[in-house]
PDB file of C-alpha atoms and ligand atoms in Angstrom:
ATOM      1  CA  MET A   1      51.365  74.183  35.720  1.00 98.00           C
ATOM      2  CA  ARG A   2      54.238  73.638  38.162  1.00 98.00           C
ATOM      3  CA  PHE A   3      57.822  72.792  37.092  1.00 99.00           C
ATOM      4  CA  ASP A   4      60.453  71.781  39.671  1.00 99.00           C
ATOM      5  CA  VAL A   5      63.946  71.357  38.503  1.00 99.00           C
ATOM      6  CA  VAL A   6      66.814  69.758  40.596  1.00 99.00           C
ATOM      7  CA  THR A   7      70.128  70.840  39.431  1.00 98.00           C
ATOM      8  CA  ILE A   8      73.701  71.982  40.536  1.00 98.00           C
ATOM      9  CA  PHE A   9      73.187  75.129  38.511  1.00 98.00           C
ATOM     10  CA  PRO A  10      69.760  76.630  39.363  1.00 98.00           C
ATOM     11  CA  GLY A  11      70.998  79.874  38.162  1.00 98.00           C
ATOM     12  CA  MET A  12      70.887  78.942  34.759  1.00 98.00           C
ATOM     13  CA  PHE A  13      67.167  78.918  34.804  1.00 98.00           C
ATOM     14  CA  VAL A  14      66.572  82.375  35.962  1.00 98.00           C
ATOM     15  CA  PRO A  15      67.511  84.473  32.931  1.00 98.00           C
ATOM     16  CA  ALA A  16      66.236  81.492  30.578  1.00 98.00           C
ATOM     17  CA  PHE A  17      62.678  82.076  31.756  1.00 98.00           C
ATOM     18  CA  GLN A  18      62.575  85.797  32.457  1.00 97.00           C
ATOM     19  CA  GLN A  19      61.820  86.562  28.920  1.00 97.00           C
ATOM     20  CA  GLY A  20      59.525  85.856  26.090  1.00 98.00           C
ATOM     21  CA  VAL A  21      56.078  84.044  26.315  1.00 98.00           C
ATOM     22  CA  ILE A  22      57.002  81.783  29.078  1.00 98.00           C
ATOM     23  CA  GLY A  23      58.503  84.561  31.216  1.00 98.00           C
ATOM     24  CA  ARG A  24      55.224  86.440  30.819  1.00 98.00           C
ATOM     25  CA  ALA A  25      53.261  83.156  31.787  1.00 98.00           C
ATOM     26  CA  ILE A  26      55.337  82.995  34.909  1.00 98.00           C
ATOM     27  CA  GLU A  27      54.789  86.661  35.837  1.00 98.00           C
ATOM     28  CA  ARG A  28      50.991  86.139  35.412  1.00 98.00           C
ATOM     29  CA  GLY A  29      51.103  82.957  37.498  1.00 98.00           C
ATOM     30  CA  ARG A  30      50.015  80.404  34.905  1.00 98.00           C
ATOM     31  CA  VAL A  31      53.278  78.564  35.071  1.00 98.00           C
ATOM     32  CA  GLU A  32      55.487  78.240  38.121  1.00 98.00           C
ATOM     33  CA  LEU A  33      59.182  77.472  37.940  1.00 98.00           C
ATOM     34  CA  HIS A  34      61.163  76.390  40.850  1.00 98.00           C
ATOM     35  CA  ALA A  35      64.816  75.565  40.367  1.00 98.00           C
ATOM     36  CA  HIS A  36      66.283  73.590  43.434  1.00 98.00           C
ATOM     37  CA  ASP A  37      70.042  73.641  44.351  1.00 98.00           C
ATOM     38  CA  LEU A  38      70.958  69.986  44.665  1.00 98.00           C
ATOM     39  CA  ARG A  39      73.763  70.890  47.011  1.00 98.00           C
ATOM     40  CA  GLU A  40      71.001  72.012  49.502  1.00 98.00           C
ATOM     41  CA  HIS A  41      70.225  68.437  49.909  1.00 98.00           C
ATOM     42  CA  THR A  42      73.740  67.262  50.821  1.00 98.00           C
ATOM     43  CA  ARG A  43      74.747  66.738  54.589  1.00 98.00           C
ATOM     44  CA  ASP A  44      78.417  66.703  54.396  1.00 98.00           C
ATOM     45  CA  ARG A  45      80.872  69.546  55.038  1.00 98.00           C
ATOM     46  CA  HIS A  46      81.850  69.585  51.339  1.00 98.00           C
ATOM     47  CA  ARG A  47      78.396  69.446  49.996  1.00 98.00           C
ATOM     48  CA  GLN A  48      79.441  66.742  47.626  1.00 98.00           C
ATOM     49  CA  VAL A  49      77.114  65.747  44.973  1.00 98.00           C
ATOM     50  CA  ASP A  50      79.366  63.346  42.940  1.00 98.00           C
ATOM     51  CA  ASP A  51      81.572  60.286  43.713  1.00 98.00           C
ATOM     52  CA  MET A  52      83.722  57.808  41.797  1.00 98.00           C
ATOM     53  CA  PRO A  53      82.071  55.382  39.475  1.00 98.00           C
ATOM     54  CA  PHE A  54      81.968  51.772  40.931  1.00 98.00           C
ATOM     55  CA  GLY A  55      83.723  49.456  38.284  1.00 98.00           C
ATOM     56  CA  GLY A  56      86.216  52.274  37.407  1.00 98.00           C
ATOM     57  CA  GLY A  57      86.257  54.512  34.509  1.00 98.00           C
ATOM     58  CA  PRO A  58      86.803  58.199  33.965  1.00 98.00           C
ATOM     59  CA  GLY A  59      84.824  61.055  35.373  1.00 98.00           C
ATOM     60  CA  MET A  60      82.510  61.142  38.369  1.00 98.00           C
ATOM     61  CA  VAL A  61      78.914  59.946  38.970  1.00 98.00           C
ATOM     62  CA  MET A  62      76.031  61.931  40.734  1.00 98.00           C
ATOM     63  CA  LYS A  63      75.376  60.339  44.199  1.00 98.00           C
ATOM     64  CA  PRO A  64      71.876  58.983  44.728  1.00 98.00           C
ATOM     65  CA  GLU A  65      71.049  60.358  48.328  1.00 98.00           C
ATOM     66  CA  PRO A  66      70.929  64.127  47.481  1.00 98.00           C
ATOM     67  CA  VAL A  67      68.851  63.652  44.325  1.00 98.00           C
ATOM     68  CA  ILE A  68      66.357  61.351  45.868  1.00 98.00           C
ATOM     69  CA  GLU A  69      65.953  63.388  48.903  1.00 98.00           C
ATOM     70  CA  ALA A  70      65.608  66.572  46.919  1.00 98.00           C
ATOM     71  CA  VAL A  71      62.818  65.044  44.810  1.00 98.00           C
ATOM     72  CA  GLU A  72      61.014  63.562  48.036  1.00 98.00           C
ATOM     73  CA  SER A  73      60.977  66.943  49.554  1.00 98.00           C
ATOM     74  CA  ILE A  74      59.449  68.440  46.336  1.00 98.00           C
ATOM     75  CA  ARG A  75      56.944  65.734  45.965  1.00 98.00           C
ATOM     76  CA  ALA A  76      54.691  67.380  48.585  1.00 98.00           C
ATOM     77  CA  SER A  77      54.123  70.310  46.348  1.00 98.00           C
ATOM     78  CA  ASN A  78      54.161  68.731  43.002  1.00 98.00           C
ATOM     79  CA  LYS A  79      52.465  65.387  42.213  1.00 98.00           C
ATOM     80  CA  GLY A  80      53.719  65.165  38.604  1.00 98.00           C
ATOM     81  CA  PRO A  81      55.956  62.548  37.031  1.00 98.00           C
ATOM     82  CA  VAL A  82      59.708  62.772  37.384  1.00 98.00           C
ATOM     83  CA  ILE A  83      61.811  63.098  34.290  1.00 98.00           C
ATOM     84  CA  ILE A  84      65.607  62.671  34.150  1.00 98.00           C
ATOM     85  CA  THR A  85      67.227  64.158  31.119  1.00 98.00           C
ATOM     86  CA  GLU A  86      69.655  61.585  29.639  1.00 97.00           C
ATOM     87  CA  PRO A  87      71.203  61.309  26.244  1.00 97.00           C
ATOM     88  CA  TRP A  88      70.030  57.635  25.965  1.00 96.00           C
ATOM     89  CA  GLY A  89      66.583  58.563  27.091  1.00 97.00           C
ATOM     90  CA  GLU A  90      63.361  58.086  25.071  1.00 98.00           C
ATOM     91  CA  PRO A  91      63.046  60.720  22.167  1.00 98.00           C
ATOM     92  CA  PHE A  92      61.322  63.925  23.313  1.00 98.00           C
ATOM     93  CA  HIS A  93      58.749  64.798  20.707  1.00 98.00           C
ATOM     94  CA  GLN A  94      55.715  67.249  20.381  1.00 97.00           C
ATOM     95  CA  GLN A  95      53.425  64.189  21.250  1.00 97.00           C
ATOM     96  CA  LEU A  96      55.273  63.599  24.602  1.00 98.00           C
ATOM     97  CA  ALA A  97      55.252  67.516  25.084  1.00 98.00           C
ATOM     98  CA  ALA A  98      51.455  67.396  24.674  1.00 98.00           C
ATOM     99  CA  GLU A  99      51.079  64.469  27.003  1.00 98.00           C
ATOM    100  CA  LEU A 100      53.112  66.070  29.745  1.00 98.00           C
ATOM    101  CA  ALA A 101      51.149  69.352  29.386  1.00 98.00           C
ATOM    102  CA  LYS A 102      48.055  67.463  30.743  1.00 98.00           C
ATOM    103  CA  GLU A 103      49.793  66.968  34.168  1.00 98.00           C
ATOM    104  CA  SER A 104      49.485  69.346  37.118  1.00 98.00           C
ATOM    105  CA  GLY A 105      53.344  69.536  37.167  1.00 98.00           C
ATOM    106  CA  LEU A 106      56.677  67.982  36.370  1.00 99.00           C
ATOM    107  CA  ILE A 107      59.680  67.279  38.226  1.00 99.00           C
ATOM    108  CA  ILE A 108      62.892  67.324  36.148  1.00 99.00           C
ATOM    109  CA  VAL A 109      66.240  66.075  37.365  1.00 99.00           C
ATOM    110  CA  CYS A 110      69.290  67.470  35.520  1.00 98.00           C
ATOM    111  CA  GLY A 111      72.460  65.272  35.495  1.00 98.00           C
ATOM    112  CA  ARG A 112      75.921  66.498  35.087  1.00 98.00           C
ATOM    113  CA  TYR A 113      79.382  64.586  34.952  1.00 98.00           C
ATOM    114  CA  GLU A 114      79.043  61.188  33.567  1.00 98.00           C
ATOM    115  CA  GLY A 115      75.455  60.744  34.659  1.00 97.00           C
ATOM    116  CA  ILE A 116      73.237  59.899  37.918  1.00 98.00           C
ATOM    117  CA  ASP A 117      73.487  56.649  39.836  1.00 98.00           C
ATOM    118  CA  ASP A 118      70.740  54.367  38.215  1.00 98.00           C
ATOM    119  CA  ARG A 119      69.145  53.684  41.633  1.00 98.00           C
ATOM    120  CA  VAL A 120      67.694  57.287  41.343  1.00 98.00           C
ATOM    121  CA  ARG A 121      65.702  56.196  38.342  1.00 98.00           C
ATOM    122  CA  THR A 122      64.536  53.028  40.153  1.00 98.00           C
ATOM    123  CA  ALA A 123      63.678  54.674  43.354  1.00 98.00           C
ATOM    124  CA  LEU A 124      61.794  57.531  41.856  1.00 98.00           C
ATOM    125  CA  GLY A 125      60.108  55.600  38.798  1.00 98.00           C
ATOM    126  CA  ALA A 126      61.469  58.336  36.731  1.00 98.00           C
ATOM    127  CA  ARG A 127      61.155  58.480  33.014  1.00 98.00           C
ATOM    128  CA  GLU A 128      64.284  59.017  30.967  1.00 98.00           C
ATOM    129  CA  VAL A 129      63.991  61.621  28.093  1.00 98.00           C
ATOM    130  CA  SER A 130      66.487  62.774  25.683  1.00 98.00           C
ATOM    131  CA  ILE A 131      66.111  65.899  23.378  1.00 98.00           C
ATOM    132  CA  GLY A 132      68.236  64.582  20.605  1.00 98.00           C
ATOM    133  CA  ASP A 133      71.195  62.601  19.298  1.00 97.00           C
ATOM    134  CA  TYR A 134      74.022  64.856  20.180  1.00 97.00           C
ATOM    135  CA  VAL A 135      76.173  64.884  23.477  1.00 97.00           C
ATOM    136  CA  LEU A 136      75.587  67.890  25.784  1.00 98.00           C
ATOM    137  CA  SER A 137      77.627  68.476  28.987  1.00 98.00           C
ATOM    138  CA  GLY A 138      74.702  68.276  31.199  1.00 98.00           C
ATOM    139  CA  GLY A 139      70.842  68.017  31.634  1.00 98.00           C
ATOM    140  CA  GLU A 140      70.122  71.658  32.148  1.00 98.00           C
ATOM    141  CA  ILE A 141      69.607  72.822  28.514  1.00 98.00           C
ATOM    142  CA  PRO A 142      67.489  69.582  27.792  1.00 98.00           C
ATOM    143  CA  ALA A 143      65.284  70.454  31.018  1.00 98.00           C
ATOM    144  CA  MET A 144      64.734  74.013  29.416  1.00 98.00           C
ATOM    145  CA  VAL A 145      63.780  72.743  25.987  1.00 98.00           C
ATOM    146  CA  ILE A 146      61.209  70.455  27.736  1.00 98.00           C
ATOM    147  CA  ILE A 147      59.828  73.111  30.064  1.00 98.00           C
ATOM    148  CA  ASP A 148      59.548  75.753  27.110  1.00 98.00           C
ATOM    149  CA  ALA A 149      57.716  73.161  24.839  1.00 98.00           C
ATOM    150  CA  VAL A 150      55.375  71.833  27.701  1.00 98.00           C
ATOM    151  CA  ALA A 151      54.703  75.255  29.258  1.00 98.00           C
ATOM    152  CA  ARG A 152      53.562  76.855  25.919  1.00 98.00           C
ATOM    153  CA  LEU A 153      50.876  74.206  25.490  1.00 98.00           C
ATOM    154  CA  VAL A 154      49.476  75.090  28.900  1.00 98.00           C
ATOM    155  CA  PRO A 155      46.064  76.903  28.345  1.00 98.00           C
ATOM    156  CA  GLY A 156      46.533  80.622  28.399  1.00 97.00           C
ATOM    157  CA  VAL A 157      50.202  80.756  28.037  1.00 98.00           C
ATOM    158  CA  VAL A 158      50.345  81.412  24.308  1.00 96.00           C
ATOM    159  CA  GLY A 159      48.156  84.334  23.855  1.00 81.00           C
ATOM    160  CA  ASP A 160      46.166  83.817  20.618  1.00 71.00           C
ATOM    161  CA  PRO A 161      44.702  80.187  20.619  1.00 64.00           C
ATOM    162  CA  GLY A 162      44.619  80.314  16.955  1.00 62.00           C
ATOM    163  CA  SER A 163      48.281  80.324  16.874  1.00 64.00           C
ATOM    164  CA  LEU A 164      48.545  77.160  18.753  1.00 65.00           C
ATOM    165  CA  ALA A 165      47.791  74.074  16.920  1.00 58.00           C
ATOM    166  CA  GLN A 166      45.058  71.906  18.521  1.00 50.00           C
ATOM    167  CA  ASP A 167      46.637  68.597  17.903  1.00 47.00           C
ATOM    168  CA  SER A 168      50.323  67.748  18.130  1.00 44.00           C
ATOM    169  CA  PHE A 169      51.050  66.958  14.731  1.00 51.00           C
ATOM    170  CA  SER A 170      49.185  69.765  13.062  1.00 59.00           C
ATOM    171  CA  ASP A 171      50.404  73.090  11.692  1.00 67.00           C
ATOM    172  CA  GLU A 172      52.760  73.947  14.390  1.00 81.00           C
ATOM    173  CA  LEU A 173      55.611  71.576  13.060  1.00 84.00           C
ATOM    174  CA  THR A 174      54.916  72.589   9.424  1.00 81.00           C
ATOM    175  CA  GLY A 175      55.788  76.275   8.761  1.00 92.00           C
ATOM    176  CA  TRP A 176      55.682  77.984   5.437  1.00 97.00           C
ATOM    177  CA  PRO A 177      57.887  80.815   4.432  1.00 97.00           C
ATOM    178  CA  GLN A 178      56.906  84.067   6.130  1.00 98.00           C
ATOM    179  CA  PHE A 179      57.375  87.657   4.914  1.00 98.00           C
ATOM    180  CA  THR A 180      56.685  91.134   6.210  1.00 98.00           C
ATOM    181  CA  ARG A 181      57.112  94.574   4.828  1.00 98.00           C
ATOM    182  CA  PRO A 182      58.850  95.982   2.918  1.00 98.00           C
ATOM    183  CA  ALA A 183      57.549  94.118  -0.170  1.00 98.00           C
ATOM    184  CA  GLU A 184      60.873  94.713  -1.718  1.00 98.00           C
ATOM    185  CA  TYR A 185      64.344  94.842   0.029  1.00 98.00           C
ATOM    186  CA  ARG A 186      67.543  94.932  -1.864  1.00 98.00           C
ATOM    187  CA  GLY A 187      65.809  93.670  -4.885  1.00 98.00           C
ATOM    188  CA  MET A 188      64.331  90.673  -3.195  1.00 98.00           C
ATOM    189  CA  THR A 189      60.665  90.636  -3.593  1.00 98.00           C
ATOM    190  CA  VAL A 190      57.826  88.935  -1.690  1.00 98.00           C
ATOM    191  CA  PRO A 191      56.104  86.133  -3.595  1.00 98.00           C
ATOM    192  CA  GLU A 192      53.140  87.726  -5.493  1.00 98.00           C
ATOM    193  CA  VAL A 193      50.423  85.420  -4.333  1.00 98.00           C
ATOM    194  CA  LEU A 194      50.965  86.654  -0.739  1.00 98.00           C
ATOM    195  CA  LEU A 195      50.041  90.312  -1.991  1.00 98.00           C
ATOM    196  CA  SER A 196      47.177  89.112  -4.003  1.00 98.00           C
ATOM    197  CA  GLY A 197      44.539  88.962  -1.340  1.00 98.00           C
ATOM    198  CA  ASP A 198      43.256  85.654  -2.700  1.00 98.00           C
ATOM    199  CA  HIS A 199      43.082  83.597   0.409  1.00 98.00           C
ATOM    200  CA  ALA A 200      42.305  80.269  -1.427  1.00 98.00           C
ATOM    201  CA  ARG A 201      45.453  80.622  -3.449  1.00 98.00           C
ATOM    202  CA  ILE A 202      47.520  81.874  -0.565  1.00 98.00           C
ATOM    203  CA  LYS A 203      46.371  78.701   1.430  1.00 97.00           C
ATOM    204  CA  GLN A 204      47.310  76.449  -1.198  1.00 98.00           C
ATOM    205  CA  TRP A 205      50.714  78.045  -1.823  1.00 98.00           C
ATOM    206  CA  ARG A 206      51.460  77.686   1.902  1.00 97.00           C
ATOM    207  CA  ARG A 207      50.610  74.110   1.931  1.00 96.00           C
ATOM    208  CA  GLN A 208      52.626  73.293  -1.098  1.00 97.00           C
ATOM    209  CA  GLN A 209      55.692  75.333   0.402  1.00 97.00           C
ATOM    210  CA  ALA A 210      55.343  73.547   3.644  1.00 96.00           C
ATOM    211  CA  ALA A 211      55.475  70.095   1.919  1.00 95.00           C
ATOM    212  CA  GLN A 212      58.447  71.117  -0.097  1.00 95.00           C
ATOM    213  CA  ARG A 213      60.373  72.303   2.954  1.00 94.00           C
ATOM    214  CA  ARG A 214      59.635  68.847   4.833  1.00 91.00           C
ATOM    215  CA  ARG A 215      61.034  67.174   1.696  1.00 93.00           C
ATOM    216  CA  VAL A 216      64.051  69.299   1.550  1.00 94.00           C
ATOM    217  CA  SER A 217      64.791  68.844   5.357  1.00 92.00           C
ATOM    218  CA  GLN A 218      64.226  65.234   5.052  1.00 90.00           C
ATOM    219  CA  THR A 219      67.076  64.828   2.459  1.00 94.00           C
ATOM    220  CA  LYS A 220      69.510  66.455   4.815  1.00 94.00           C
ATOM    221  CA  GLU A 221      68.464  64.188   7.747  1.00 87.00           C
ATOM    222  CA  VAL A 222      71.241  61.986   9.089  1.00 86.00           C
ATOM    223  CA  ARG A 223      71.105  59.152  11.676  1.00 73.00           C
ATOM    224  CA  GLN A 224      73.635  57.310  13.677  1.00 65.00           C
ATOM    225  CA  THR A 225      73.864  53.660  13.146  1.00 62.00           C
TER     226      THR A 225
HETATM  227  C1  JD8 B 301      72.366  64.834  30.973  1.00 81.02           C
HETATM  228  C2  JD8 B 301      75.675  64.527  32.013  1.00 81.02           C
HETATM  229  C3  JD8 B 301      77.068  64.513  29.887  1.00 81.02           C
HETATM  230  C4  JD8 B 301      78.784  63.430  28.566  1.00 81.02           C
HETATM  231  C5  JD8 B 301      77.733  60.867  29.406  1.00 81.02           C
HETATM  232  C6  JD8 B 301      76.082  61.742  30.469  1.00 81.02           C
HETATM  233  C7  JD8 B 301      69.654  64.991  27.147  1.00 81.02           C
HETATM  234  N1  JD8 B 301      70.137  64.954  24.145  1.00 81.02           N
HETATM  235  C8  JD8 B 301      71.114  64.996  25.185  1.00 81.02           C
HETATM  236  N2  JD8 B 301      72.391  65.087  24.790  1.00 81.02           N
HETATM  237  N3  JD8 B 301      73.216  65.048  25.944  1.00 81.02           N
HETATM  238  C9  JD8 B 301      72.319  65.068  27.070  1.00 81.02           C
HETATM  239  C10 JD8 B 301      72.767  65.001  28.376  1.00 81.02           C
HETATM  240  C11 JD8 B 301      74.116  64.877  28.838  1.00 81.02           C
HETATM  241  C12 JD8 B 301      74.489  64.801  30.097  1.00 81.02           C
HETATM  242  C13 JD8 B 301      73.681  64.739  31.116  1.00 81.02           C
HETATM  243  C14 JD8 B 301      71.858  64.934  29.449  1.00 81.02           C
HETATM  244  C15 JD8 B 301      74.340  64.522  32.314  1.00 81.02           C
HETATM  245  N4  JD8 B 301      75.766  64.634  30.614  1.00 81.02           N
HETATM  246  C16 JD8 B 301      77.343  63.312  29.250  1.00 81.02           C
HETATM  247  C17 JD8 B 301      79.218  62.238  27.996  1.00 81.02           C
HETATM  248  C18 JD8 B 301      79.266  61.061  28.878  1.00 81.02           C
HETATM  249  N5  JD8 B 301      77.289  61.978  30.180  1.00 81.02           N
HETATM  250  C19 JD8 B 301      70.956  65.076  26.563  1.00 81.02           C
HETATM  251  N6  JD8 B 301      68.551  65.061  27.582  1.00 81.02           N
END
């Protein structure tokens, strides 16, 4: 699967995807990642990518021409959907990750400043996606989150297929407490059931622990009104 990112900070993507399971997938050619410098698509002497907002207000807005021309030049080699990361976008979920993983590629546009001229979304038929209800300073980290979540669903990226849940709402979102050696550390012991070798009991314990974790986390969940 091929990912193309349009950003004023292409360098952010280099170290992020040199390591771990996605880094290895890129080395092995199962995933391709191209971070394009938006400024390469400007035509003026100052390589300006932003301008003042019509209607007034604070900050700057990303100009439409460089973004649209950047995406048009990428489209020849990437036929996938265009995503713009925006704080007000549709919520990014495991189900959307699974849907996007079926595409041959993705083109992700990263905003900065106060956002992107809205004609970019219109012209490109882009889908606006948000990774969560908190304010970040730009769309690069959200793009990395989306790439990580989607790329690991590409066949062959995560080594052991057994460690990858088949459907999007299965085991991967419902973890149980994990332990490894030593069986006792600073007086803290590993639950006896895990040392018992009784696989039926272990399965039951893990299921019950996962359910309890979900309940506890839910009592802590807050939402904006
Ligand atoms: C893109 C600029 C900065 C600062 C409005 C838009 C996603 N879940 C998320 N939170 N924040 C973003 C995000 C923030 C961005 C941009 C994504 C481009 N900003 C904010 C306050 C004023 N702009 C995001 N996905």
